[in-house]
Coordinates of C-alpha atoms and ligand atoms in Angstrom, one line a residue:
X1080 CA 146.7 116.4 118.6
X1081 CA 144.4 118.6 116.7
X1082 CA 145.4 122.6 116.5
X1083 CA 144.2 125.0 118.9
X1084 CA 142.1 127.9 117.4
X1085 CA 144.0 131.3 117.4
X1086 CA 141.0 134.7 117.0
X1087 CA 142.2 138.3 117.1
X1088 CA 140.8 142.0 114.9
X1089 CA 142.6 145.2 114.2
X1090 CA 140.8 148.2 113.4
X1091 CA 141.4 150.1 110.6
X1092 CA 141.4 153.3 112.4
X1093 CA 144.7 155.1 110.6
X1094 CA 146.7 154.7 108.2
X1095 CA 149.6 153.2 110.2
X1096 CA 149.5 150.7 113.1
X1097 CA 151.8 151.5 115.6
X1098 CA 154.5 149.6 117.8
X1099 CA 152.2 149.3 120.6
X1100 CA 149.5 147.2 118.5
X1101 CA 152.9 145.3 117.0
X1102 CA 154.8 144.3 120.3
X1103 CA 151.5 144.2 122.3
X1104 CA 149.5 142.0 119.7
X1105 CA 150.7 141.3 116.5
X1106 CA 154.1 140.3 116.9
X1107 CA 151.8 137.2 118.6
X1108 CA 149.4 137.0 115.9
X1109 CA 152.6 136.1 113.9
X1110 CA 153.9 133.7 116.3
X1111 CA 150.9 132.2 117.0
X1112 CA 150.1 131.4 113.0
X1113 CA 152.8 128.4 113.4
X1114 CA 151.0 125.6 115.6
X1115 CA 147.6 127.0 115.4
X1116 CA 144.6 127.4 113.3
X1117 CA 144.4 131.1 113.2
X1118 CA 141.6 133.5 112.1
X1119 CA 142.9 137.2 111.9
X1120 CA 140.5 140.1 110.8
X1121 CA 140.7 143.7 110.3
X1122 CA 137.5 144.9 111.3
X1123 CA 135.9 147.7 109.7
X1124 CA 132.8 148.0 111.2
X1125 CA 134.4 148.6 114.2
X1126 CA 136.1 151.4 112.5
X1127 CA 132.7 152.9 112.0
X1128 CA 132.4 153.9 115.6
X1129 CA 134.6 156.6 114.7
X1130 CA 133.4 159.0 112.2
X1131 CA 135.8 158.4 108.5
X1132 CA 136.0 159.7 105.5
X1133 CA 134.5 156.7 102.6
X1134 CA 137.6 156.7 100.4
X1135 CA 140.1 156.8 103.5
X1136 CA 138.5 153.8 105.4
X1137 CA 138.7 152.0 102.2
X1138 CA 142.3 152.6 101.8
X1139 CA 143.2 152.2 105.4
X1140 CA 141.2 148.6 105.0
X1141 CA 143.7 148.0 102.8
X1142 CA 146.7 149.3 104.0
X1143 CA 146.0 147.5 107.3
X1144 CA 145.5 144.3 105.4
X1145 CA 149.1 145.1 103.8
X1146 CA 150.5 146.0 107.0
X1147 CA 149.7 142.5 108.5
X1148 CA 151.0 140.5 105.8
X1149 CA 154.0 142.8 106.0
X1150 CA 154.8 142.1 109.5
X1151 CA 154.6 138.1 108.7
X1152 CA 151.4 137.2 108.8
X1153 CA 150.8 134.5 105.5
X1154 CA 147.5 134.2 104.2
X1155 CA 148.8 130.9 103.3
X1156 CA 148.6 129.8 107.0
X1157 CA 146.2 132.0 108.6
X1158 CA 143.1 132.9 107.0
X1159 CA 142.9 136.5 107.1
X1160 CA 139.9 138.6 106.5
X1161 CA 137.3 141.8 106.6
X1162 CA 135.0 141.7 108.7
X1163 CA 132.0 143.2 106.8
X1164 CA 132.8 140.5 104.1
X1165 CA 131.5 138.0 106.8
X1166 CA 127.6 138.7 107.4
X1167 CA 127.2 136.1 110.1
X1168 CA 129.2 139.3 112.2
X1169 CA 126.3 141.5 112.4
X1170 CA 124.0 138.4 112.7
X1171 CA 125.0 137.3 115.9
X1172 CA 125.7 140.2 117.4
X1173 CA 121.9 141.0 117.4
X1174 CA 122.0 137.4 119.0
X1175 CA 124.1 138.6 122.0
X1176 CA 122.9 142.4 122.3
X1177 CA 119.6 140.7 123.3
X1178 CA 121.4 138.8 125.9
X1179 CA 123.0 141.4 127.1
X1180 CA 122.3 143.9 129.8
X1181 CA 122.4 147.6 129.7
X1182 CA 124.1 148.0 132.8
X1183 CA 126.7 145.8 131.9
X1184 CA 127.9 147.2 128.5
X1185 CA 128.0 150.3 130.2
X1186 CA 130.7 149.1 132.6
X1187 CA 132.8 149.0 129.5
X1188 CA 135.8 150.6 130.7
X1189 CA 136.8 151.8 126.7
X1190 CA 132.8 152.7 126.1
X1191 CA 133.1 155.2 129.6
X1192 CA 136.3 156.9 128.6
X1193 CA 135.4 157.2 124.9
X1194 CA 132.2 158.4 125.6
X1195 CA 133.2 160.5 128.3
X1196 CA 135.6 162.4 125.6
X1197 CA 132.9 162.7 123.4
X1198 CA 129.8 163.8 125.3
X1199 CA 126.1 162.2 124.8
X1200 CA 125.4 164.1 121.9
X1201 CA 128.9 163.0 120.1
X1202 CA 128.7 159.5 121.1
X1203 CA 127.1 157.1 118.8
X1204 CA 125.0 153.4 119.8
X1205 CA 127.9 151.8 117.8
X1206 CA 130.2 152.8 120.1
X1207 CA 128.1 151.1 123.5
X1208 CA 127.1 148.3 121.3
X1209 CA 131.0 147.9 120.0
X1210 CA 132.4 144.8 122.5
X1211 CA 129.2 142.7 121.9
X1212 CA 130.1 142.6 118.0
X1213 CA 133.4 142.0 119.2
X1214 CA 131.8 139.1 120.8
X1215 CA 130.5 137.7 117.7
X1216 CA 133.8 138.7 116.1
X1217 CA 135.5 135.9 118.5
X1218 CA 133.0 133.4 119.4
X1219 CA 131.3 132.4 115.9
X1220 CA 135.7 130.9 115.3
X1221 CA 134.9 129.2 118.3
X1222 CA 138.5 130.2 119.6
X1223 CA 140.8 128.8 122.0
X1224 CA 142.1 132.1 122.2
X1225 CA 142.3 135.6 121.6
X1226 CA 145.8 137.6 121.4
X1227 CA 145.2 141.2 122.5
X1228 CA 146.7 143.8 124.6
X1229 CA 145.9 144.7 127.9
X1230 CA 143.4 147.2 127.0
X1231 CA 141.2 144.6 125.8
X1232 CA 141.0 142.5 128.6
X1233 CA 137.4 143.6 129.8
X1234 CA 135.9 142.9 126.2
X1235 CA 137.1 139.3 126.3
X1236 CA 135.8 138.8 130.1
X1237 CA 132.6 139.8 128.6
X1238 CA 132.9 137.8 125.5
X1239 CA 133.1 135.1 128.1
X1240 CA 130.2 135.9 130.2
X1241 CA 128.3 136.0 126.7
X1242 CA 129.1 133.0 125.6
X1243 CA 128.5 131.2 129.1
X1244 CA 125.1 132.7 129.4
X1245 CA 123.9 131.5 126.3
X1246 CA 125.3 128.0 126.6
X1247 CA 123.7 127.8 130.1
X1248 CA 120.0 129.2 128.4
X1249 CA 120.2 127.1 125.0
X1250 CA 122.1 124.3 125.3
X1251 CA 126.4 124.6 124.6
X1252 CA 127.2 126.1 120.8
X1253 CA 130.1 128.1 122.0
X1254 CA 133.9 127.4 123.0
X1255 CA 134.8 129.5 126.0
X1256 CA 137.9 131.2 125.1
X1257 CA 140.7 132.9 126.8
X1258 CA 142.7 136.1 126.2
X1259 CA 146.1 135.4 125.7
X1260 CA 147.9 138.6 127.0
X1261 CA 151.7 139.0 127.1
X1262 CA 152.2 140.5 130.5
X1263 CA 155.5 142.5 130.1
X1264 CA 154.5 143.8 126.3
X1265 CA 150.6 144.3 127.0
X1266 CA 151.0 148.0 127.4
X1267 CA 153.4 149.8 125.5
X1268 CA 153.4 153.5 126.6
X1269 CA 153.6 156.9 124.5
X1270 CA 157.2 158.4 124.5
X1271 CA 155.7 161.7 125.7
X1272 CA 153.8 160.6 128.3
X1273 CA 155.3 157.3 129.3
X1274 CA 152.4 156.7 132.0
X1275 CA 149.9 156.5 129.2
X1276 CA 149.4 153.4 126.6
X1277 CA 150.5 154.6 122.9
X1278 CA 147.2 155.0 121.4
X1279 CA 145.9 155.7 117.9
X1280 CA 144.2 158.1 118.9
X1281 CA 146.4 160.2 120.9
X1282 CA 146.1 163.9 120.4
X1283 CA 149.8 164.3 119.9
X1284 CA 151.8 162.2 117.4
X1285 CA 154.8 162.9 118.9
X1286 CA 155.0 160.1 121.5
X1287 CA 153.6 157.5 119.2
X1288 CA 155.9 155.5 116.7
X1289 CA 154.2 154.0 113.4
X1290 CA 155.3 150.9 112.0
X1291 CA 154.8 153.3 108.5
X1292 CA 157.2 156.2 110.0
X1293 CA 160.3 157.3 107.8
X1294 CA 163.5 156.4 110.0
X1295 CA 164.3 160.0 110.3
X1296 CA 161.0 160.4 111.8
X1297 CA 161.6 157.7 113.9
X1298 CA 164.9 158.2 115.3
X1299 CA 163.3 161.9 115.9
X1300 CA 160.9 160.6 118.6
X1301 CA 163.1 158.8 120.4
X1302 CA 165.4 161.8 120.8
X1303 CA 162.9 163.8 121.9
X1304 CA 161.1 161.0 124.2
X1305 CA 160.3 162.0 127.8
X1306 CA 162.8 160.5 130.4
X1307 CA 163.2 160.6 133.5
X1308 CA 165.0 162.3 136.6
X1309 CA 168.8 160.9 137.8
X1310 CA 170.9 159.5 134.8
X1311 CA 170.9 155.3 135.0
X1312 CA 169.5 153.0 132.6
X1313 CA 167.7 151.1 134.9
X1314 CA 163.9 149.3 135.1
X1315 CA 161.9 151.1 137.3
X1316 CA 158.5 151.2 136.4
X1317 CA 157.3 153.7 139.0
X1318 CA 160.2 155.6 139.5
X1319 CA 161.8 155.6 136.0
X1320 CA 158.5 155.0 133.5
X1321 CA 160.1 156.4 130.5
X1322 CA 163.5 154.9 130.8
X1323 CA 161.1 151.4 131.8
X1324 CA 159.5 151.6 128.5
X1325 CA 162.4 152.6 126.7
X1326 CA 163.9 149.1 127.9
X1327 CA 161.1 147.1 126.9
X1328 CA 160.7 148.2 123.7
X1329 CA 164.1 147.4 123.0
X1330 CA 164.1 143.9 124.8
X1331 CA 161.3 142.8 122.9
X1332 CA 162.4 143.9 119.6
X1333 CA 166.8 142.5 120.3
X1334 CA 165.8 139.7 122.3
X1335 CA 168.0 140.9 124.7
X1336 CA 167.3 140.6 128.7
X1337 CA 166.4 144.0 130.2
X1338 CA 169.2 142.9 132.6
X1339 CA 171.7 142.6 129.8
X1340 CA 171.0 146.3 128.7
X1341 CA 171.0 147.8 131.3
X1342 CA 174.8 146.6 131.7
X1343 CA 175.4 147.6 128.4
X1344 CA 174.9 151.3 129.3
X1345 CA 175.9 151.2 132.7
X1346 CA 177.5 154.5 132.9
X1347 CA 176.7 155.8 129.3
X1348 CA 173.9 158.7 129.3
X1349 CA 170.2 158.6 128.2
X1350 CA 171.2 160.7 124.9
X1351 CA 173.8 157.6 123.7
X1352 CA 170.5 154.9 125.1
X1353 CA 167.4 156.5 123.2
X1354 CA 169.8 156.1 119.8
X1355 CA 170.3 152.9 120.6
X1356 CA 166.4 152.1 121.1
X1357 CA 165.7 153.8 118.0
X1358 CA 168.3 152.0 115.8
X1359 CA 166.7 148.7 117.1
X1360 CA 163.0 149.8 116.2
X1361 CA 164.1 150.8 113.1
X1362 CA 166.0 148.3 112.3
X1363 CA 163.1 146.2 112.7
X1364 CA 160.2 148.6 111.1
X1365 CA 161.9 149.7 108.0
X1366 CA 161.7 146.3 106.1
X1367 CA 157.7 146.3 106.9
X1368 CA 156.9 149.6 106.1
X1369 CA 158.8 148.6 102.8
X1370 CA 156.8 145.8 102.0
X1371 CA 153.9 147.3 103.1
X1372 CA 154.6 149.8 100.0
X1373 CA 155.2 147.2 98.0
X1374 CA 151.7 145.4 98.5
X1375 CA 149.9 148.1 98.4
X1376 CA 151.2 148.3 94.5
X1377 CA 149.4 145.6 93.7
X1378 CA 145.8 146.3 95.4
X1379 CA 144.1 143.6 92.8
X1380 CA 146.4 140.7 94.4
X1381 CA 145.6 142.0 97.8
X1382 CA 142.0 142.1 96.9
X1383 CA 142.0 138.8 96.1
X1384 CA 143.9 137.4 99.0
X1385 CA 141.1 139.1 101.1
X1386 CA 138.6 137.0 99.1
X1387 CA 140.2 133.7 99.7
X1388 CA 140.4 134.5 103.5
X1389 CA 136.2 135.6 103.4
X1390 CA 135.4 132.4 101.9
X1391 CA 137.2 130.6 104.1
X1392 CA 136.0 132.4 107.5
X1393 CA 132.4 132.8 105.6
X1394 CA 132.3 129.0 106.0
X1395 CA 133.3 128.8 109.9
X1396 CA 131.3 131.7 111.0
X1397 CA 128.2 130.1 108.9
X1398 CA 128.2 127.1 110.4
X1399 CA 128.5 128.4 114.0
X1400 CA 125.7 131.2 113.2
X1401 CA 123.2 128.3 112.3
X1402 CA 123.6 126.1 115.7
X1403 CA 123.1 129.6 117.5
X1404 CA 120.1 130.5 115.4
X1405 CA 118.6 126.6 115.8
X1406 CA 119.5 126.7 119.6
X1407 CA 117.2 129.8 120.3
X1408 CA 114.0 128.7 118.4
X1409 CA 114.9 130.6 114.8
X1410 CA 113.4 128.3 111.8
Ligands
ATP64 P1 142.7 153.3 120.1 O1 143.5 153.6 121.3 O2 142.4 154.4 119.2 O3 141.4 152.6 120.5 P2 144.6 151.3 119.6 O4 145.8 152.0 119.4 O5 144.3 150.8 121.0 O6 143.4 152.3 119.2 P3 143.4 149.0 118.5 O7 143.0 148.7 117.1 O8 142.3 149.3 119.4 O9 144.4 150.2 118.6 O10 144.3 147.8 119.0 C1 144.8 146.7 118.3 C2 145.5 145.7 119.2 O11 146.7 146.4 119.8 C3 144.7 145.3 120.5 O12 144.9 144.0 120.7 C4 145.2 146.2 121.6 O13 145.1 145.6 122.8 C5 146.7 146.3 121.2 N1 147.3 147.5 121.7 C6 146.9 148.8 121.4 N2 147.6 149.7 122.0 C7 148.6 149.0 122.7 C8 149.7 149.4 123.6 N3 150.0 150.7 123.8 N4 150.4 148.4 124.1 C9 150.1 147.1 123.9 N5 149.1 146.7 123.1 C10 148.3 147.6 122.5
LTN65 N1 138.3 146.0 120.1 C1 139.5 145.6 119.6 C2 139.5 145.2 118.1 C3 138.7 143.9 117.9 C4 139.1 142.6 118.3 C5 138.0 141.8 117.9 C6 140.1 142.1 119.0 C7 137.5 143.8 117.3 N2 137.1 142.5 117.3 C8 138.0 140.4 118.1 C9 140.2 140.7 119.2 C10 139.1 139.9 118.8 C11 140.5 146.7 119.8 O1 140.1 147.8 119.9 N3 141.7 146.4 119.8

């Protein structure tokens, strides 16, 4: 049987991911390298949506690259990439924004709130434009499917809808894939306000734990997370959202059942629970931001794994660009 097709993008944003992007998405991403053929890019025009400093992108391009390979993915297996390094990106997105409508990239949940923070005057086209590259960041690998996080649900609905319109206008190019969301992991929440999904771009770092955090630094958060009222360990989303989180971070980093905790500290306090939680996480983060140190030592080999993987997606996305281009009447 011939391997299904794994797509999924990362944006260089900041100089650390955090656990939210690892247990929500990458920690699949890794999985998924195994018995699939995957395509996995950091996407940097993306990252231009949000106003960056030249040198710091380019060092954050890198450092997310690092970070990936750190957290298991093999470039050996998966062919990982930049997304400006692969024109045919930008080429079929024009594609799509022309099939497109107004109305319904502005439904874009993400587009509304980040605009909405912004105000017109601080909100760039890149931004409204931003899921229909996304589009052409999925569909040109011709994906089975797409490993995100909740959050990016609404973007791969639309990638659909894209891709359906323009096979029903010009004849079929394009696979139709599917998100492939872990329910329990897709939202991770921030430890100081365990009713909202850790974010990059929280205003407070307090709540949000990067993979690149020192352990002290770590095990500092989790003291201080935001908890709840009455003392049990106990899954309660509604009623208990920190403690909730709390127990699915842990479950998905021990492998143990959220049932099996919670009888391990049945009748031990919240103080003796958040260590624990923290010991786990950093048990698990320390040896990647290591390694991500490590790789970022030697920026030529990095470099050149980068090159192999544009090559490689440079010949998939190429391929796929000139069916869409000969479908709609381009010579
Ligand atoms: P921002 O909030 O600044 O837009 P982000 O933290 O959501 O950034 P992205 O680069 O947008 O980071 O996301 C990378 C991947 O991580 C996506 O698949 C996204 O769905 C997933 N992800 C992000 N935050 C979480 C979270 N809190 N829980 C689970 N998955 C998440
Ligand atoms: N919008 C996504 C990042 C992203 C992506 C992609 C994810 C860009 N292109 C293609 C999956 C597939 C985000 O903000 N997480």
């Amino acid at each position: 049987m011939s391997k299904k097709r794994v797509l999924s993008g990362i944006q260089p944003t900041h100089d650390s991911f955090h656990l939210g992007n690892y247990l929500g998405a990458l920690k699949q991403w890794v999985e998924l390298q195994t018995d699939n053929d995957a395509y996995y890019c950091v996407v940097d025009l993306h990252a231009l949506t949000v106003e960056t400093d030249p040198k710091l992108l380019h060092q954050r391009t890198l450092l997310s690259a690092a970070q990936l390979i750190a957290i298991g993915i093999d470039p050996n297996k998966s062919t990982l990439f930049v997304q400006s390094h692969v024109p045919a990106h930008n080429q079929l997105a024009w594609v799509f924004e022309c099939i497109t409508g107004f109305g319904e990239a502005s439904r874009m949940t993400q587009f509304k709130d980040k605009s909405q923070k912004g105000g017109a005057e601080r909100t760039n086209v890149g931004l409204f434009t931003y899921p229909i590259l996304q589009a052409a960041d999925i569909l040109l690998y011709q994906p089975d499917f797409v490993p995100v996080g909740e959050d990016q649900r609404q973007h791969v609905e639309l990638t659909r809808d894209i891709a359906e319109r323009f096979n029903k206008r010009f004849g079929k190019v394009f696979n139709i894939p599917q998100a492939q969301i872990i329910k329990s992991l897709a939202k991770i929440n921030d430890l100081q306000d365990p009713t909202a999904k850790m974010s990059k771009s929280a205003s407070s770092m307090a709540g949000v734990i990067e993979i690149l955090d020192t352990p002290e630094a770590t095990l500092k958060k989790f003291k201080s997370s935001v908890t709840d009222d009455g003392k049990e360990i106990k899954f309660d989303e509604k009623l208990k959202p920190g403690i909730s989180n709390l127990l699915t971070i842990h479950s998905a980093l021990s492998g143990k059942s959220i049932q099996s905790i919670e009888s391990e500290f049945a009748g031990k306090g919240y103080g003796d629970f958040k260590s624990a939680v923290a010991e786990v996480v950093i048990a698990n983060l320390e040896p990647i931001a290591k390694r991500t140190q490590e790789l970022m030592s030697d920026r030529a080999e990095l470099v050149k794994i980068l090159e192999v993987g544009a090559q490689r997606a440079n010949q998939v996305a190429s391929e796929t660009l000139k069916s869409a281009y000969s479908a709609i009447g381009l010579i």
